[in-house]
């Protein structure tokens, strides 16, 4: 899985909170950006963000003079930030759940920015969809669980642990698809080996 750090833009354009919205608009036009990171005032301060949507919704929509409105009046602070090690699919889900289109990458300090455009252009979600990769991994773990149970016994602790891993992976896959499977792999296994349910006693 690609990480945020793999596709982020490292040349981050920032602006001060006291700058005017007009200055922010000009900078966005010059750089072809949809958002700007608002600089911190001191080391412990939070980063802010001002987006094209902020400016359109809070300034243009009310006919305000962008030369008189300051960035700090329309920005979001603190803004949502992303860890560089976060998987790209989780960044995409974060964007989908919050409605944002870009976020700064923070690792103690500002090291980059990631946007929906980065995900679309730089990531490998078309070539390597996680759903397919994840399903292949689940099938391997199911085979492994069946082999462990055959070797150690269907009532063994090792058997229970192996199926716990499978169920955890299936739960994650269901979360990604937003669809619960009709039956888990372990439930299907129990149809063949009902006594395997006793292995779950080790979980208590």
Short mmCIF file of C-alpha atoms in Angstrom, two decimals:
data_model
loop_
_atom_site.label_atom_id
_atom_site.label_comp_id
_atom_site.label_asym_id
_atom_site.label_seq_id
_atom_site.Cartn_x
_atom_site.Cartn_y
_atom_site.Cartn_z
CA UNK A 1 0.00 0.00 0.00
CA UNK A 2 1.33 3.41 -0.96
CA UNK A 3 1.70 5.93 1.84
CA UNK A 4 0.90 9.62 1.99
CA UNK A 5 4.64 10.35 1.92
CA UNK A 6 4.93 8.54 -1.43
CA UNK A 7 2.61 10.92 -3.27
CA UNK A 8 2.72 14.16 -1.24
CA UNK A 9 3.93 17.46 -2.65
CA UNK A 10 7.00 18.59 -0.74
CA UNK A 11 7.10 22.14 -2.10
CA UNK A 12 4.45 23.56 0.20
CA UNK A 13 3.23 27.09 -0.44
CA UNK A 14 2.31 28.85 2.80
CA UNK A 15 0.82 32.19 3.71
CA UNK A 16 0.58 34.23 6.88
CA UNK A 17 -2.71 34.56 8.69
CA UNK A 18 -2.50 38.35 8.54
CA UNK A 19 -2.24 38.38 4.74
CA UNK A 20 -5.29 39.57 2.85
CA UNK A 21 -7.60 37.21 1.01
CA UNK A 22 -6.68 39.09 -2.17
CA UNK A 23 -3.05 38.10 -1.62
CA UNK A 24 -4.11 34.51 -1.03
CA UNK A 25 -6.14 34.49 -4.25
CA UNK A 26 -3.23 35.88 -6.26
CA UNK A 27 -0.89 33.26 -4.81
CA UNK A 28 -3.35 30.48 -5.62
CA UNK A 29 -3.64 31.73 -9.21
CA UNK A 30 0.13 32.02 -9.64
CA UNK A 31 0.81 28.54 -8.27
CA UNK A 32 -2.31 26.80 -9.59
CA UNK A 33 -3.43 25.76 -6.10
CA UNK A 34 -6.76 25.10 -4.41
CA UNK A 35 -5.45 25.62 -0.89
CA UNK A 36 -2.68 27.27 1.11
CA UNK A 37 -1.24 26.23 4.46
CA UNK A 38 -1.38 29.04 6.99
CA UNK A 39 1.91 29.48 8.82
CA UNK A 40 2.17 28.94 12.55
CA UNK A 41 2.80 32.00 14.71
CA UNK A 42 5.08 30.06 17.06
CA UNK A 43 6.42 26.51 17.38
CA UNK A 44 3.58 25.09 19.50
CA UNK A 45 0.90 26.77 17.41
CA UNK A 46 -1.37 24.73 15.13
CA UNK A 47 -1.28 24.93 11.35
CA UNK A 48 -4.25 26.42 9.54
CA UNK A 49 -5.51 26.05 6.01
CA UNK A 50 -7.36 28.35 3.63
CA UNK A 51 -9.02 26.86 0.57
CA UNK A 52 -10.61 28.16 -2.58
CA UNK A 53 -13.93 26.98 -1.16
CA UNK A 54 -13.40 29.04 2.00
CA UNK A 55 -12.78 32.15 -0.07
CA UNK A 56 -15.72 31.57 -2.41
CA UNK A 57 -18.16 30.72 0.40
CA UNK A 58 -17.07 33.33 2.95
CA UNK A 59 -15.90 36.26 0.82
CA UNK A 60 -17.09 36.12 -2.79
CA UNK A 61 -20.57 34.87 -1.84
CA UNK A 62 -21.16 37.95 0.31
CA UNK A 63 -19.53 40.50 -1.96
CA UNK A 64 -16.85 41.31 0.60
CA UNK A 65 -13.72 43.19 -0.43
CA UNK A 66 -10.91 40.56 -0.46
CA UNK A 67 -8.38 43.34 0.06
CA UNK A 68 -9.92 44.08 3.46
CA UNK A 69 -10.55 40.52 4.68
CA UNK A 70 -7.67 38.73 6.35
CA UNK A 71 -6.81 35.07 5.85
CA UNK A 72 -7.26 34.33 9.56
CA UNK A 73 -10.91 35.39 9.24
CA UNK A 74 -11.77 32.67 6.73
CA UNK A 75 -9.22 29.91 7.40
CA UNK A 76 -9.75 26.64 9.30
CA UNK A 77 -7.51 26.26 12.34
CA UNK A 78 -6.48 23.83 13.59
CA UNK A 79 -6.81 21.95 10.34
CA UNK A 80 -6.94 18.23 9.72
CA UNK A 81 -3.41 16.88 9.28
CA UNK A 82 -2.08 13.63 7.87
CA UNK A 83 0.73 11.38 9.10
CA UNK A 84 3.23 10.62 6.31
CA UNK A 85 2.94 6.87 7.02
CA UNK A 86 -0.85 6.79 6.56
CA UNK A 87 -1.95 4.60 3.65
CA UNK A 88 -3.28 6.44 0.62
CA UNK A 89 -6.63 4.66 0.79
CA UNK A 90 -7.08 5.91 4.35
CA UNK A 91 -6.19 9.44 3.27
CA UNK A 92 -8.85 9.14 0.57
CA UNK A 93 -11.37 7.91 3.15
CA UNK A 94 -10.45 10.77 5.47
CA UNK A 95 -11.10 13.22 2.64
CA UNK A 96 -14.40 11.53 1.81
CA UNK A 97 -15.60 11.52 5.44
CA UNK A 98 -14.64 15.12 6.16
CA UNK A 99 -15.32 16.74 2.80
CA UNK A 100 -11.82 18.23 2.56
CA UNK A 101 -9.69 18.16 -0.58
CA UNK A 102 -6.21 18.70 0.80
CA UNK A 103 -4.30 18.46 4.08
CA UNK A 104 -0.80 19.19 5.37
CA UNK A 105 1.55 16.28 6.08
CA UNK A 106 2.99 16.73 9.56
CA UNK A 107 5.89 14.89 11.17
CA UNK A 108 6.79 17.18 14.06
CA UNK A 109 6.91 19.92 11.44
CA UNK A 110 5.33 20.60 8.04
CA UNK A 111 6.96 18.30 5.46
CA UNK A 112 4.42 18.25 2.65
CA UNK A 113 0.83 18.53 1.50
CA UNK A 114 -1.52 15.97 -0.05
CA UNK A 115 -4.60 16.60 -2.15
CA UNK A 116 -7.26 14.72 -4.06
CA UNK A 117 -5.26 15.53 -7.20
CA UNK A 118 -2.20 13.75 -5.75
CA UNK A 119 -4.33 10.68 -5.03
CA UNK A 120 -5.80 10.73 -8.53
CA UNK A 121 -2.56 11.28 -10.43
CA UNK A 122 0.26 9.84 -8.30
CA UNK A 123 -1.22 6.85 -6.47
CA UNK A 124 -1.61 3.31 -7.83
CA UNK A 125 -5.24 2.70 -6.84
CA UNK A 126 -6.17 1.98 -10.48
CA UNK A 127 -3.37 -0.54 -11.05
CA UNK A 128 -3.45 -2.06 -7.56
CA UNK A 129 -6.90 -1.73 -6.00
CA UNK A 130 -6.64 -2.62 -2.32
CA UNK A 131 -9.88 -4.61 -2.43
CA UNK A 132 -8.32 -7.14 -4.80
CA UNK A 133 -5.02 -7.30 -2.89
CA UNK A 134 -6.85 -7.63 0.43
CA UNK A 135 -9.07 -10.45 -0.83
CA UNK A 136 -6.01 -12.34 -2.06
CA UNK A 137 -4.39 -11.94 1.37
CA UNK A 138 -7.54 -13.15 3.12
CA UNK A 139 -7.65 -16.28 0.95
CA UNK A 140 -4.03 -17.06 1.88
CA UNK A 141 -4.79 -16.64 5.59
CA UNK A 142 -7.88 -18.87 5.27
CA UNK A 143 -5.73 -21.59 3.71
CA UNK A 144 -3.18 -21.10 6.48
CA UNK A 145 -5.88 -21.30 9.19
CA UNK A 146 -7.25 -24.53 7.75
CA UNK A 147 -3.75 -26.01 7.61
CA UNK A 148 -2.97 -25.01 11.20
CA UNK A 149 -6.25 -26.46 12.45
CA UNK A 150 -5.61 -29.70 10.55
CA UNK A 151 -2.17 -29.98 12.12
CA UNK A 152 -2.82 -28.73 15.65
CA UNK A 153 -6.46 -29.80 16.01
CA UNK A 154 -9.67 -27.90 15.52
CA UNK A 155 -10.01 -27.30 19.27
CA UNK A 156 -6.46 -25.98 19.72
CA UNK A 157 -5.50 -22.46 20.72
CA UNK A 158 -3.40 -22.15 17.55
CA UNK A 159 -6.50 -22.89 15.48
CA UNK A 160 -8.47 -20.19 17.32
CA UNK A 161 -5.71 -17.61 16.87
CA UNK A 162 -5.44 -18.38 13.14
CA UNK A 163 -9.17 -17.81 12.63
CA UNK A 164 -9.07 -14.65 14.74
CA UNK A 165 -6.60 -13.20 12.25
CA UNK A 166 -8.87 -14.14 9.35
CA UNK A 167 -11.92 -12.61 11.03
CA UNK A 168 -10.04 -9.41 11.78
CA UNK A 169 -9.00 -9.10 8.13
CA UNK A 170 -12.53 -9.84 6.93
CA UNK A 171 -13.88 -7.19 9.30
CA UNK A 172 -11.47 -4.65 7.83
CA UNK A 173 -12.47 -5.65 4.29
CA UNK A 174 -16.16 -5.29 5.22
CA UNK A 175 -15.45 -1.84 6.64
CA UNK A 176 -13.72 -0.80 3.43
CA UNK A 177 -16.62 -2.01 1.32
CA UNK A 178 -19.19 -0.80 3.83
CA UNK A 179 -20.84 -4.19 3.45
CA UNK A 180 -20.90 -7.04 5.95
CA UNK A 181 -20.40 -10.53 4.48
CA UNK A 182 -23.33 -12.97 4.75
CA UNK A 183 -21.02 -15.41 6.53
CA UNK A 184 -17.45 -15.12 7.76
CA UNK A 185 -14.84 -17.65 6.73
CA UNK A 186 -14.88 -19.08 10.25
CA UNK A 187 -18.67 -19.50 10.19
CA UNK A 188 -18.31 -21.43 6.94
CA UNK A 189 -15.55 -23.52 8.54
CA UNK A 190 -17.86 -24.32 11.46
CA UNK A 191 -20.39 -25.79 9.02
CA UNK A 192 -17.76 -28.43 8.24
CA UNK A 193 -16.22 -28.66 11.72
CA UNK A 194 -18.77 -27.61 14.39
CA UNK A 195 -16.45 -28.64 17.24
CA UNK A 196 -14.01 -25.89 16.24
CA UNK A 197 -16.20 -23.45 18.16
CA UNK A 198 -14.67 -24.87 21.34
CA UNK A 199 -11.34 -23.34 20.32
CA UNK A 200 -12.87 -19.94 20.98
CA UNK A 201 -12.87 -20.82 24.69
CA UNK A 202 -9.21 -19.84 24.65
CA UNK A 203 -10.29 -16.27 23.87
CA UNK A 204 -12.26 -16.00 27.13
#
